[in-house]
Short mmCIF file of C-alpha atoms in Angstrom, two decimals:
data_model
loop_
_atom_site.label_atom_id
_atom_site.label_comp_id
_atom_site.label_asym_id
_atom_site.label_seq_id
_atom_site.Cartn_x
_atom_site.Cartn_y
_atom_site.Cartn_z
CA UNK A 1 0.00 0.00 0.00
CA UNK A 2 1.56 3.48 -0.86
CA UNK A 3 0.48 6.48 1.13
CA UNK A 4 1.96 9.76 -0.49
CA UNK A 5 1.85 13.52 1.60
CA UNK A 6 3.47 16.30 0.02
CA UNK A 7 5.74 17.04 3.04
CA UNK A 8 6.22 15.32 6.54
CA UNK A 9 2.82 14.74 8.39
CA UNK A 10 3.11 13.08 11.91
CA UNK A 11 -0.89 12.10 11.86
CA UNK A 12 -0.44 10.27 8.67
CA UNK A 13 2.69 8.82 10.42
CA UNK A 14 1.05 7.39 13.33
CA UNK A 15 -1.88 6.04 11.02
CA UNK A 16 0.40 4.08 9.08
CA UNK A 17 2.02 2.83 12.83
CA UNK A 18 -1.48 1.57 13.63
CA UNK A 19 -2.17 0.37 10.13
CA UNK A 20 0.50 -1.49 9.94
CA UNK A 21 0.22 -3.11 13.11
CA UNK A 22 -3.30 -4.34 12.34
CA UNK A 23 -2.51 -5.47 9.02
CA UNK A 24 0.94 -7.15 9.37
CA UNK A 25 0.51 -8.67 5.96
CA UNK A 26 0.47 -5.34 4.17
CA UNK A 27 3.33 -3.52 3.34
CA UNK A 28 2.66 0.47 3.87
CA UNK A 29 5.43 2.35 1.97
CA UNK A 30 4.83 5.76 3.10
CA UNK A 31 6.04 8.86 0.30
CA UNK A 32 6.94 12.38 1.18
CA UNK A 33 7.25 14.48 -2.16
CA UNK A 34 9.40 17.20 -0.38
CA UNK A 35 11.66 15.95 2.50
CA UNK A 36 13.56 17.90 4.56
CA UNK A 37 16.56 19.51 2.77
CA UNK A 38 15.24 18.40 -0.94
CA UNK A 39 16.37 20.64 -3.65
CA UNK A 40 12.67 20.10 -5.27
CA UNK A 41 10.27 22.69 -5.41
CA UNK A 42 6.53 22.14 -4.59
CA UNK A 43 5.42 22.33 -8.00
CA UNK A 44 8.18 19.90 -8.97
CA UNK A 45 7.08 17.99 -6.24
CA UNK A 46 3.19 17.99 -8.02
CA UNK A 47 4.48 17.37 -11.29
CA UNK A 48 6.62 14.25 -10.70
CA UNK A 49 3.54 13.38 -8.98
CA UNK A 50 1.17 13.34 -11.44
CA UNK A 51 2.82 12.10 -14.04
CA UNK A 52 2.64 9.03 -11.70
CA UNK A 53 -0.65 8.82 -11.23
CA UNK A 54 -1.50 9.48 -15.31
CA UNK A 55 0.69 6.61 -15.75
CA UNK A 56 -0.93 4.15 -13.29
CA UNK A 57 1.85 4.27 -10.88
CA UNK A 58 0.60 6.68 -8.54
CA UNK A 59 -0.15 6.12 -4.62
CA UNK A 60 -3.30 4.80 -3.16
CA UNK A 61 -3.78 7.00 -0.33
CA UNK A 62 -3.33 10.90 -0.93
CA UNK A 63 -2.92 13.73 1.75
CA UNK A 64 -3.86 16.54 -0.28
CA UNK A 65 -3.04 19.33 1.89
CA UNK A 66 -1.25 21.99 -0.44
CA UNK A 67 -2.37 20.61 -3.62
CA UNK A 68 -4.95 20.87 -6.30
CA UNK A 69 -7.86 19.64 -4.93
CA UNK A 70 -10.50 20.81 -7.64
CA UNK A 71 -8.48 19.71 -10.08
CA UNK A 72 -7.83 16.05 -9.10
CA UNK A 73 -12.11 16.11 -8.75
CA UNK A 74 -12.33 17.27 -12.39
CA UNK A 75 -10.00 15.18 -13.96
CA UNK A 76 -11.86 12.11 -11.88
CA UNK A 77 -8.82 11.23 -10.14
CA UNK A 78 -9.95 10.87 -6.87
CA UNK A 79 -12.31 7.96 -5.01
CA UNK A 80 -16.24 9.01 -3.63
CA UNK A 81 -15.07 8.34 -0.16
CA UNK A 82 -19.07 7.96 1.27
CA UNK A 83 -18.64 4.40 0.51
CA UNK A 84 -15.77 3.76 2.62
CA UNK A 85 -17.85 5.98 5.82
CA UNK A 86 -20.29 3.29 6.61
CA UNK A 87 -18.27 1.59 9.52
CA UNK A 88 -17.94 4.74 11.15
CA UNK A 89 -20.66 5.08 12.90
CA UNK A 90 -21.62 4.79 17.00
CA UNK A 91 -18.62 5.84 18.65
CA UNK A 92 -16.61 6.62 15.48
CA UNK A 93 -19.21 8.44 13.72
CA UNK A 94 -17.74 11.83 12.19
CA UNK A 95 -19.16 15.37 12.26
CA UNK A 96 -21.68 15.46 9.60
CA UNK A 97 -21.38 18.89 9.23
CA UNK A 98 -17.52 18.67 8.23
CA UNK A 99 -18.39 15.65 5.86
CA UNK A 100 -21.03 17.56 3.97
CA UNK A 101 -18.67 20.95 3.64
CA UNK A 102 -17.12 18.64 1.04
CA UNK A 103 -19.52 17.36 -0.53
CA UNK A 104 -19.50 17.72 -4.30
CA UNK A 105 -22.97 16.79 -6.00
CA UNK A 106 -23.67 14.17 -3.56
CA UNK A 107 -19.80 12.73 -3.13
CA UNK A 108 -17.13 12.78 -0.78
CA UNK A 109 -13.29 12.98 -2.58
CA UNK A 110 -11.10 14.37 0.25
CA UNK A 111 -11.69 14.52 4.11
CA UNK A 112 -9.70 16.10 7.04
CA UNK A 113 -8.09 13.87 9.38
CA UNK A 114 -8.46 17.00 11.50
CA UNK A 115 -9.45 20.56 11.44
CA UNK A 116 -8.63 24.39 13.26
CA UNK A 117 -10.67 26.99 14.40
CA UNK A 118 -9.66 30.70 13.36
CA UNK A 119 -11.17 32.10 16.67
CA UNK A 120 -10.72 36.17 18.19
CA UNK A 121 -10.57 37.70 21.48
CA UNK A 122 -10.99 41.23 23.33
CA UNK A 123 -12.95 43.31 24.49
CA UNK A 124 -16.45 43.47 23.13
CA UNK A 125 -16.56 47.05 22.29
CA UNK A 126 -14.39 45.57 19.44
CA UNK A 127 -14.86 42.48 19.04
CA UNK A 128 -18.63 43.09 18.36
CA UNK A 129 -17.20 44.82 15.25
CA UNK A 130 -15.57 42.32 13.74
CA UNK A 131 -18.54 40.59 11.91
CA UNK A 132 -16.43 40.66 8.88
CA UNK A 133 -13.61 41.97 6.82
CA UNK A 134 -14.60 45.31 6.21
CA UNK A 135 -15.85 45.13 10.43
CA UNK A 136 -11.78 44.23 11.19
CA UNK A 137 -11.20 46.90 9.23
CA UNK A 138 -13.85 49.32 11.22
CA UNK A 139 -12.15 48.16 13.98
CA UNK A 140 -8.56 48.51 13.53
CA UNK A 141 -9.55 52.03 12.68
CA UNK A 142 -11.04 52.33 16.03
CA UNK A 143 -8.40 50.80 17.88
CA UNK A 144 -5.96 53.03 16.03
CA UNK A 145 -7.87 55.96 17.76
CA UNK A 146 -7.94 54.62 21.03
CA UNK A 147 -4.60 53.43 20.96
CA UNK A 148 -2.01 55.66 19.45
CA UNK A 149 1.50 55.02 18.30
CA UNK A 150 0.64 51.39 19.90
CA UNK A 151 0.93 48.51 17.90
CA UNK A 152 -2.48 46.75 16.87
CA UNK A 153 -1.61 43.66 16.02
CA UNK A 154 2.23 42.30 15.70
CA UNK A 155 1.92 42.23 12.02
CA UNK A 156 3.95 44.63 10.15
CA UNK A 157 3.73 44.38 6.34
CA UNK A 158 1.59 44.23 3.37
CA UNK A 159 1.95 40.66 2.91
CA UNK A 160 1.79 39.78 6.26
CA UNK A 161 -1.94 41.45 6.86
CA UNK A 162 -3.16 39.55 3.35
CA UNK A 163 -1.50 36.00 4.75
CA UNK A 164 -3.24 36.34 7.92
CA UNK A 165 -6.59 37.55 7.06
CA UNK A 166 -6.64 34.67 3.66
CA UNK A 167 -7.49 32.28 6.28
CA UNK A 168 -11.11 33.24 6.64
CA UNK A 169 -11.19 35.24 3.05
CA UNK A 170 -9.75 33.09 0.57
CA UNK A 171 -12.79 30.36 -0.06
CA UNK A 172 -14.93 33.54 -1.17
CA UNK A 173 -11.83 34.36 -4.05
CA UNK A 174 -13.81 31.47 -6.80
CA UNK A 175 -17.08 31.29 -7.82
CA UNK A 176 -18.96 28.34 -7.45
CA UNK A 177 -17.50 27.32 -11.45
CA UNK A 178 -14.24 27.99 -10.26
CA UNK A 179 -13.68 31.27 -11.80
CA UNK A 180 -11.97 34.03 -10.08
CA UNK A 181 -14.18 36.55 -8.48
CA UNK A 182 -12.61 39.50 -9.33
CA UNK A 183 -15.37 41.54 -6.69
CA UNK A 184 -14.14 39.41 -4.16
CA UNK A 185 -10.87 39.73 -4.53
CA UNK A 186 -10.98 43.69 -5.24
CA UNK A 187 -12.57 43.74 -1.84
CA UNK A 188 -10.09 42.21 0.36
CA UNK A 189 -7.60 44.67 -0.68
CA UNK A 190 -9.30 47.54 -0.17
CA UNK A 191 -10.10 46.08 3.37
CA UNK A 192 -6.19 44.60 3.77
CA UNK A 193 -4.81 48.08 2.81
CA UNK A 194 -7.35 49.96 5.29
CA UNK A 195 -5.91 47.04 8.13
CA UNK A 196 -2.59 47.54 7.36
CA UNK A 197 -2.70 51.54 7.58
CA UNK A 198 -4.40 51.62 10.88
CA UNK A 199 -1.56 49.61 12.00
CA UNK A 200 1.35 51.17 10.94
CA UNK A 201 -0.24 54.44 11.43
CA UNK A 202 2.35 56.10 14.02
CA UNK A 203 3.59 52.55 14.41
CA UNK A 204 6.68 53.34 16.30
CA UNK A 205 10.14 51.84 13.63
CA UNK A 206 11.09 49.67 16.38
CA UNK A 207 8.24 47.54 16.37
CA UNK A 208 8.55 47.38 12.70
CA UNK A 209 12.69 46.67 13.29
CA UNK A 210 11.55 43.57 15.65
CA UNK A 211 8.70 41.99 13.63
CA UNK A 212 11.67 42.22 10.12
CA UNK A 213 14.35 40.88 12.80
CA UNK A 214 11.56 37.75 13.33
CA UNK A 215 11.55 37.33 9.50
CA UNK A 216 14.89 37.43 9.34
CA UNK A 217 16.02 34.87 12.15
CA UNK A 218 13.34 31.95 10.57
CA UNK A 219 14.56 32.41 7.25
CA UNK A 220 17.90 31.57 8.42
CA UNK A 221 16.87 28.67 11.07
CA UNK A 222 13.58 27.38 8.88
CA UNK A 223 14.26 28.28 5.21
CA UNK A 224 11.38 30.40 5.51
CA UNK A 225 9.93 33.71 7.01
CA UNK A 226 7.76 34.16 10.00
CA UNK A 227 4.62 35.30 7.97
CA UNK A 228 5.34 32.22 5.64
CA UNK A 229 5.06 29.54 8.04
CA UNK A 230 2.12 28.09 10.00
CA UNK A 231 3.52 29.60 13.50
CA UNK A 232 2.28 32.84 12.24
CA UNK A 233 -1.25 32.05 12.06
CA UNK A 234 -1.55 30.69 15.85
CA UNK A 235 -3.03 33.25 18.24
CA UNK A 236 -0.61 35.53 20.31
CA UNK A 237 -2.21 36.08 23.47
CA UNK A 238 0.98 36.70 25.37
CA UNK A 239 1.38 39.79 23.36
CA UNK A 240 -2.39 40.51 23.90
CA UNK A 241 -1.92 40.60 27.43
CA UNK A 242 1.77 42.43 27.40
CA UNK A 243 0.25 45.36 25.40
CA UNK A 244 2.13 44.27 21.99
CA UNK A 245 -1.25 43.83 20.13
CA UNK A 246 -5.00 45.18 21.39
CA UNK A 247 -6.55 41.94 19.94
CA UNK A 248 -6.22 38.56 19.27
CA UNK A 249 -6.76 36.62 16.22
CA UNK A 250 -5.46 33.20 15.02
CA UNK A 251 -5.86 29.67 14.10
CA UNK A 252 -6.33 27.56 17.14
CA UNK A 253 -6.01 23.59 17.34
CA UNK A 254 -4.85 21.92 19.93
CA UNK A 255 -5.99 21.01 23.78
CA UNK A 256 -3.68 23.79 25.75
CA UNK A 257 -4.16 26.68 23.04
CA UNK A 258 -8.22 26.31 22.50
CA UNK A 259 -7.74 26.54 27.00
CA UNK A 260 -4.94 29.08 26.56
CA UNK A 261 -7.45 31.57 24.63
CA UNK A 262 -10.53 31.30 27.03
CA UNK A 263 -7.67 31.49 30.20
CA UNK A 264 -7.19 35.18 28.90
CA UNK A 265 -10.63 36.12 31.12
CA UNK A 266 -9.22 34.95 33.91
CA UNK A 267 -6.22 37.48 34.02
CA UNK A 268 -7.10 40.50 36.06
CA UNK A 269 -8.42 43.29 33.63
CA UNK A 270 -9.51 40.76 30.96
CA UNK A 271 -12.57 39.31 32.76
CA UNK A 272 -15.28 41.07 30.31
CA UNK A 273 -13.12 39.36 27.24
CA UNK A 274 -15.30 37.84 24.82
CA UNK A 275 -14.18 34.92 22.10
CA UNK A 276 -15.61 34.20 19.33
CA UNK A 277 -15.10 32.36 15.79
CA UNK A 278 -13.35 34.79 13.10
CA UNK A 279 -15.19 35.71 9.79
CA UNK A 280 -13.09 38.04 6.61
CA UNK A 281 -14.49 37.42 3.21
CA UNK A 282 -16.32 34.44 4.49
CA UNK A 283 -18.05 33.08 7.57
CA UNK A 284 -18.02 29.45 9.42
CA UNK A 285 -14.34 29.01 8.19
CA UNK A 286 -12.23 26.21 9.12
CA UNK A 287 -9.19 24.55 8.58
CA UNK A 288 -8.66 21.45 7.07
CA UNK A 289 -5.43 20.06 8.06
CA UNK A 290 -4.27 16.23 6.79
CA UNK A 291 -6.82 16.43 3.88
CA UNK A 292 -6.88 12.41 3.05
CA UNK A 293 -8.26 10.96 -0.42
CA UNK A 294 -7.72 7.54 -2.39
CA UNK A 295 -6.66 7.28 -5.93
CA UNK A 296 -9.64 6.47 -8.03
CA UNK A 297 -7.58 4.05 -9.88
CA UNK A 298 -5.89 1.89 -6.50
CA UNK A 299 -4.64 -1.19 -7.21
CA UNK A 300 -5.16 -2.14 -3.30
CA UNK A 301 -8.66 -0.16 -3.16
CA UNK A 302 -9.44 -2.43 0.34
CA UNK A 303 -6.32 -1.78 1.74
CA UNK A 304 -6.72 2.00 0.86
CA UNK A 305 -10.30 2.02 2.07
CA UNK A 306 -8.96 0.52 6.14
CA UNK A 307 -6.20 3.08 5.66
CA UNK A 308 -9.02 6.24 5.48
CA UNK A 309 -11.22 4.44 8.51
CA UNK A 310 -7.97 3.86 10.41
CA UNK A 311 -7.09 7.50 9.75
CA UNK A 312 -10.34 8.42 10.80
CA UNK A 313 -11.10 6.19 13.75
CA UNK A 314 -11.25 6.49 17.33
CA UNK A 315 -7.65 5.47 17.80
CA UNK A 316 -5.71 8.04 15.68
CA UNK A 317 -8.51 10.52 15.90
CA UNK A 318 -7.68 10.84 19.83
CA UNK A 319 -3.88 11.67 19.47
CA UNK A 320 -3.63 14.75 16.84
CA UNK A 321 -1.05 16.65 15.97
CA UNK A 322 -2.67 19.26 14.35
CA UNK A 323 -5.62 19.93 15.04
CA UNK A 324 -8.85 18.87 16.51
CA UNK A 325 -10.94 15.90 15.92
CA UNK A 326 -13.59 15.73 13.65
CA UNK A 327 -14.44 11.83 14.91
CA UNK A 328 -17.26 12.40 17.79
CA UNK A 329 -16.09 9.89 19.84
CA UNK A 330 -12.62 11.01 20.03
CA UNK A 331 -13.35 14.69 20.32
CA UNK A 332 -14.21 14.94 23.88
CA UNK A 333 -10.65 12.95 24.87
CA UNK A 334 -8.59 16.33 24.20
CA UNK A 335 -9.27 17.32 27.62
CA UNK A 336 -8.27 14.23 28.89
CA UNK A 337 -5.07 14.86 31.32
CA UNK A 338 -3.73 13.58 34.07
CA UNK A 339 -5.75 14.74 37.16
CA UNK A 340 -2.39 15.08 38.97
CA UNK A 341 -1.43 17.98 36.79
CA UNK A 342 -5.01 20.03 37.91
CA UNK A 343 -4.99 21.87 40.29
CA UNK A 344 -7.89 22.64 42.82
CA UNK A 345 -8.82 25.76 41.26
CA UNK A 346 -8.46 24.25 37.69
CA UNK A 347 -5.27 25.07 36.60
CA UNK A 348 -3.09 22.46 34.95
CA UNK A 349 -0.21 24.75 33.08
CA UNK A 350 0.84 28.34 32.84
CA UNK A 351 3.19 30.18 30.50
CA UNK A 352 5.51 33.35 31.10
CA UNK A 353 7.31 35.84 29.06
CA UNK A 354 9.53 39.31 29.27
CA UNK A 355 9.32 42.13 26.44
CA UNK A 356 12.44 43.97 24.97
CA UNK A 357 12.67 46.34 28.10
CA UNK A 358 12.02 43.59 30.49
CA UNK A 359 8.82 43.59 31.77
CA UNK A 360 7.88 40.07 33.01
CA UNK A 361 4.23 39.09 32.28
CA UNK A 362 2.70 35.62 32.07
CA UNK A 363 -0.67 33.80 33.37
CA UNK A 364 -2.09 30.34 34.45
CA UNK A 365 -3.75 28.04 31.80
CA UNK A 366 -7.36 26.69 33.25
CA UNK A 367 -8.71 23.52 31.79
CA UNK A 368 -12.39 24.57 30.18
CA UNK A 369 -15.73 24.74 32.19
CA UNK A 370 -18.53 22.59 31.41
CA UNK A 371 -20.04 25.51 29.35
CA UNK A 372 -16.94 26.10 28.00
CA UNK A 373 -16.71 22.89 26.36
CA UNK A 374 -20.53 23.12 25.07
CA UNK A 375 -19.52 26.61 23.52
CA UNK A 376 -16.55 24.77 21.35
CA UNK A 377 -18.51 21.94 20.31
CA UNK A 378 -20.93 24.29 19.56
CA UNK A 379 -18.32 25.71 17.01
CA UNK A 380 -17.25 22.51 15.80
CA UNK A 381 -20.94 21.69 14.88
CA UNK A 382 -21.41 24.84 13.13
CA UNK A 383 -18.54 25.29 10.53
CA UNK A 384 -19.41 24.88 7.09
CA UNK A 385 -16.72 26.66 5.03
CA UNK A 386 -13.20 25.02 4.41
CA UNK A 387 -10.21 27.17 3.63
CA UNK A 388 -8.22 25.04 1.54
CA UNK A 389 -4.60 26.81 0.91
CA UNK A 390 -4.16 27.80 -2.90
CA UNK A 391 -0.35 28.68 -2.94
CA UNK A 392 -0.65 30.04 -6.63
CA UNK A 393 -3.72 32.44 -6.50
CA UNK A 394 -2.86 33.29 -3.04
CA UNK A 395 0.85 34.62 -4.00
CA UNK A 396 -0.72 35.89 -7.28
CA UNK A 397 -2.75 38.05 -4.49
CA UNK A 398 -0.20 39.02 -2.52
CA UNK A 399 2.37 40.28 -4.75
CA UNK A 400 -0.22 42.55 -6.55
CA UNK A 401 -1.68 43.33 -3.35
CA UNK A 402 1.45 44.49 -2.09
CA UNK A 403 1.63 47.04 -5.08
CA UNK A 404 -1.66 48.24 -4.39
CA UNK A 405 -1.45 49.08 -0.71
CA UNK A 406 2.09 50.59 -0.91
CA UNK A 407 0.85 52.68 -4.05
CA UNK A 408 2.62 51.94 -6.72
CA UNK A 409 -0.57 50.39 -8.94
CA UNK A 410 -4.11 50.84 -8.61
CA UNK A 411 -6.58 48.69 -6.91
CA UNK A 412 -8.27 48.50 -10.39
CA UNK A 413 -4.58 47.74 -11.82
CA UNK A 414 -3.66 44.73 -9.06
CA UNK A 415 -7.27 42.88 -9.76
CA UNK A 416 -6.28 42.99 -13.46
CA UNK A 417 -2.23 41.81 -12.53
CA UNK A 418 -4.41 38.83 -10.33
CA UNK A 419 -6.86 37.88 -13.06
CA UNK A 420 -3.66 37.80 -15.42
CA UNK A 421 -1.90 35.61 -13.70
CA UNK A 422 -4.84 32.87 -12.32
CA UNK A 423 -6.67 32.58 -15.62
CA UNK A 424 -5.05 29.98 -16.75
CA UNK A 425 -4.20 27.92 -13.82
CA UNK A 426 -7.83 28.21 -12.37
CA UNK A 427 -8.27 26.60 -15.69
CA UNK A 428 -6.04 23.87 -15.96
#
């Protein structure tokens, strides 16, 4: 059986552990198209791929995270997974509402083993705002007026406002034929640029000086910047409550950081703090992290079909790596942790910091409250839009957008530079 991920993915990794273990007389050979240190680039990476599968010789099991979704589903490369769903069911029955976000005239080609929540806290005077992109916007504004020559939000270029805020924008950039929607797209950057100029409005340079230093320091450790990696999506509530932002935003997915975020009412001065899911462009947004399919034309179809239910059973769906479950069952077991580590009053971690003039600032991290946990599930049940990453539109977006909001083109004039350079991939 050959599983295939474009990079390294350690829930894909432990499925084929459990897999294998189960099924001693398959052999899983498990493919990573860009391993650590490869000179190939991720379209490279796709190509080689492909030309694999047209000839017959491709893997059985696909994680499709980073790759051309739509297009594998038009070129009927990809398995109806509902088929291979019946067995989980009971305890291992999935959230229907994540199943049917990808349906596709009645079928099922890709699932995620796992999903994140982009999520937002402060106070509600702002927060209340935020509705969507253009209510950021109408609140950045306002924090700019209540907040002078204080940084918003520790992001600090054009770019870096566009990457952030494509998370909850970027499903609304294609029609439903899978066209680019110019009005869509013309929209976010008028509402990036107005983002990004409340926040550097008065921004004192040093603030600017630390967030290029950042950059800077993972290029040379990571290959990669800052605003380039997945780190920079995650919510920064230590810099929430140290002053270095007025809000928080971010992609949360994981037992300690979903606890971390609601912990932030229980610091003195942050007890009226509201969270809530984050809307831009579009509403109900998640993330779809480990996005599994089966080739259509799998030699070992069974084998490939107890790959997805392992994948997506109770077993691997209780240990995630990035993100949370969307197995029912296994949901719930994220707050499972050693009572030993709670304390009386509910606290089972806590996390400190210092800023540049050293100021020391931290707070205690309190497992959820019954409610709590009934206001997350709540969220769970209730997203319905996935934001699948589109490297190529999204950098067609940024560079032009870039332009735009440091005025060197149009808005009119960085829609037309997008549409130029998407036509013919969207396509393909």
């Amino acid at each position: 059986l050959k599983v295939y991920s474009l990079r390294e993915n350690d829930t894909l990794r432990q499925g084929v552990s459990i897999f294998q273990s189960a099924n001693p007389q398959v052999y899983v050979d498990y493919e990573v198209g860009l391993a650590e240190g490869d000179s190939l680039t991720r379209d490279d990476a796709l190509k080689k791929l492909n030309t694999r599968i047209m000839a017959g010789e491709g893997p059985d099991v696909i994680i499709l995270d980073d790759m051309p979704l739509d297009s594998y589903i038009s070129k009927n490369m990809l398995l109806d997974l509902r088929q291979c769903l019946d067995g989980l069911t009971g305890e291992d029955a999935l959230f229907e509402n994540i199943v049917d976000a990808f349906d596709v005239d009645g079928r099922v080609y890709a699932l995620p083993c796992e999903i994140q929540l982009p999520l937002m806290a402060g106070k509600e005077k702002y927060i209340s705002m935020a509705d969507d992109l253009e209510g950021i916007a109408d609140m950045m504004e306002q924090l700019r007026a209540d907040f002078p020559e204080k940084p918003l939000m520790r992001i600090c270029s054009e770019k870096g406002i566009m990457r952030f805020f494509a998370m909850t924008s970027v499903p609304a950039f294609k029609t439903a034929s899978g066209e680019l929607d110019t009005e869509a797209v013309r929209e976010f950057l008028k509402q990036s640029k107005r983002i990004y100029d409340a926040q550097m409005d008065g921004l004192p340079a040093k603030y600017v000086e630390d967030y290029m230093n950042s950059n800077a320091s993972f290029m040379e450790h990571l290959g990669m910047t800052r605003e380039e990696s997945d780190y920079f999506r995650t919510p920064d509530e230590m810099g929430y409550l140290a002053g270095e932002s007025q809000i928080v935003f971010g992609s949360t997915y994981y037992h300690s950081g979903i606890c971390m975020m609601f912990s932030i009412q229980k610091v003195e001065g942050f007890e009226e703090d509201v969270i809530l899911p984050m809307s831009g462009m579009s509403e109900k947004v998640f993330i779809p992290k480990t996005l599994v399919g089966i080739n259509a034309a799998s030699a070992n179809m069974e084998s490939a079909k107890g790959m997805l239910r392992t994948l997506l059973g109770s077993e691997v769906q209780s240990n995630l790596y990035n993100g949370f479950s969307i197995n029912r069952g296994a949901f719930p077991k994220m707050y499972d942790i050693n009572e030993e580590w709670i304390s009386e009053e509910g606290v089972f971690s806590s996390v400190g910091s210092s800023s540049p003039d050293g100021t020391s600032f931290g707070m205690e991290i309190y497992m959820l409250s019954d409610e709590q946990r009934a206001q997350v599930l709540g969220w769970m049940e209730s997203v319905s839009t996935p934001y699948l990453a589109d490297s190529v539109l999204e950098n067609a977006v940024y560079n032009a957008g870039s332009e735009y909001m440091r005025g060197t083109c149009s808005l009119e004039e960085a829609v037309k530079m997008i549409k130029q350079s998407v036509d013919i991939y969207l396509s393909e």
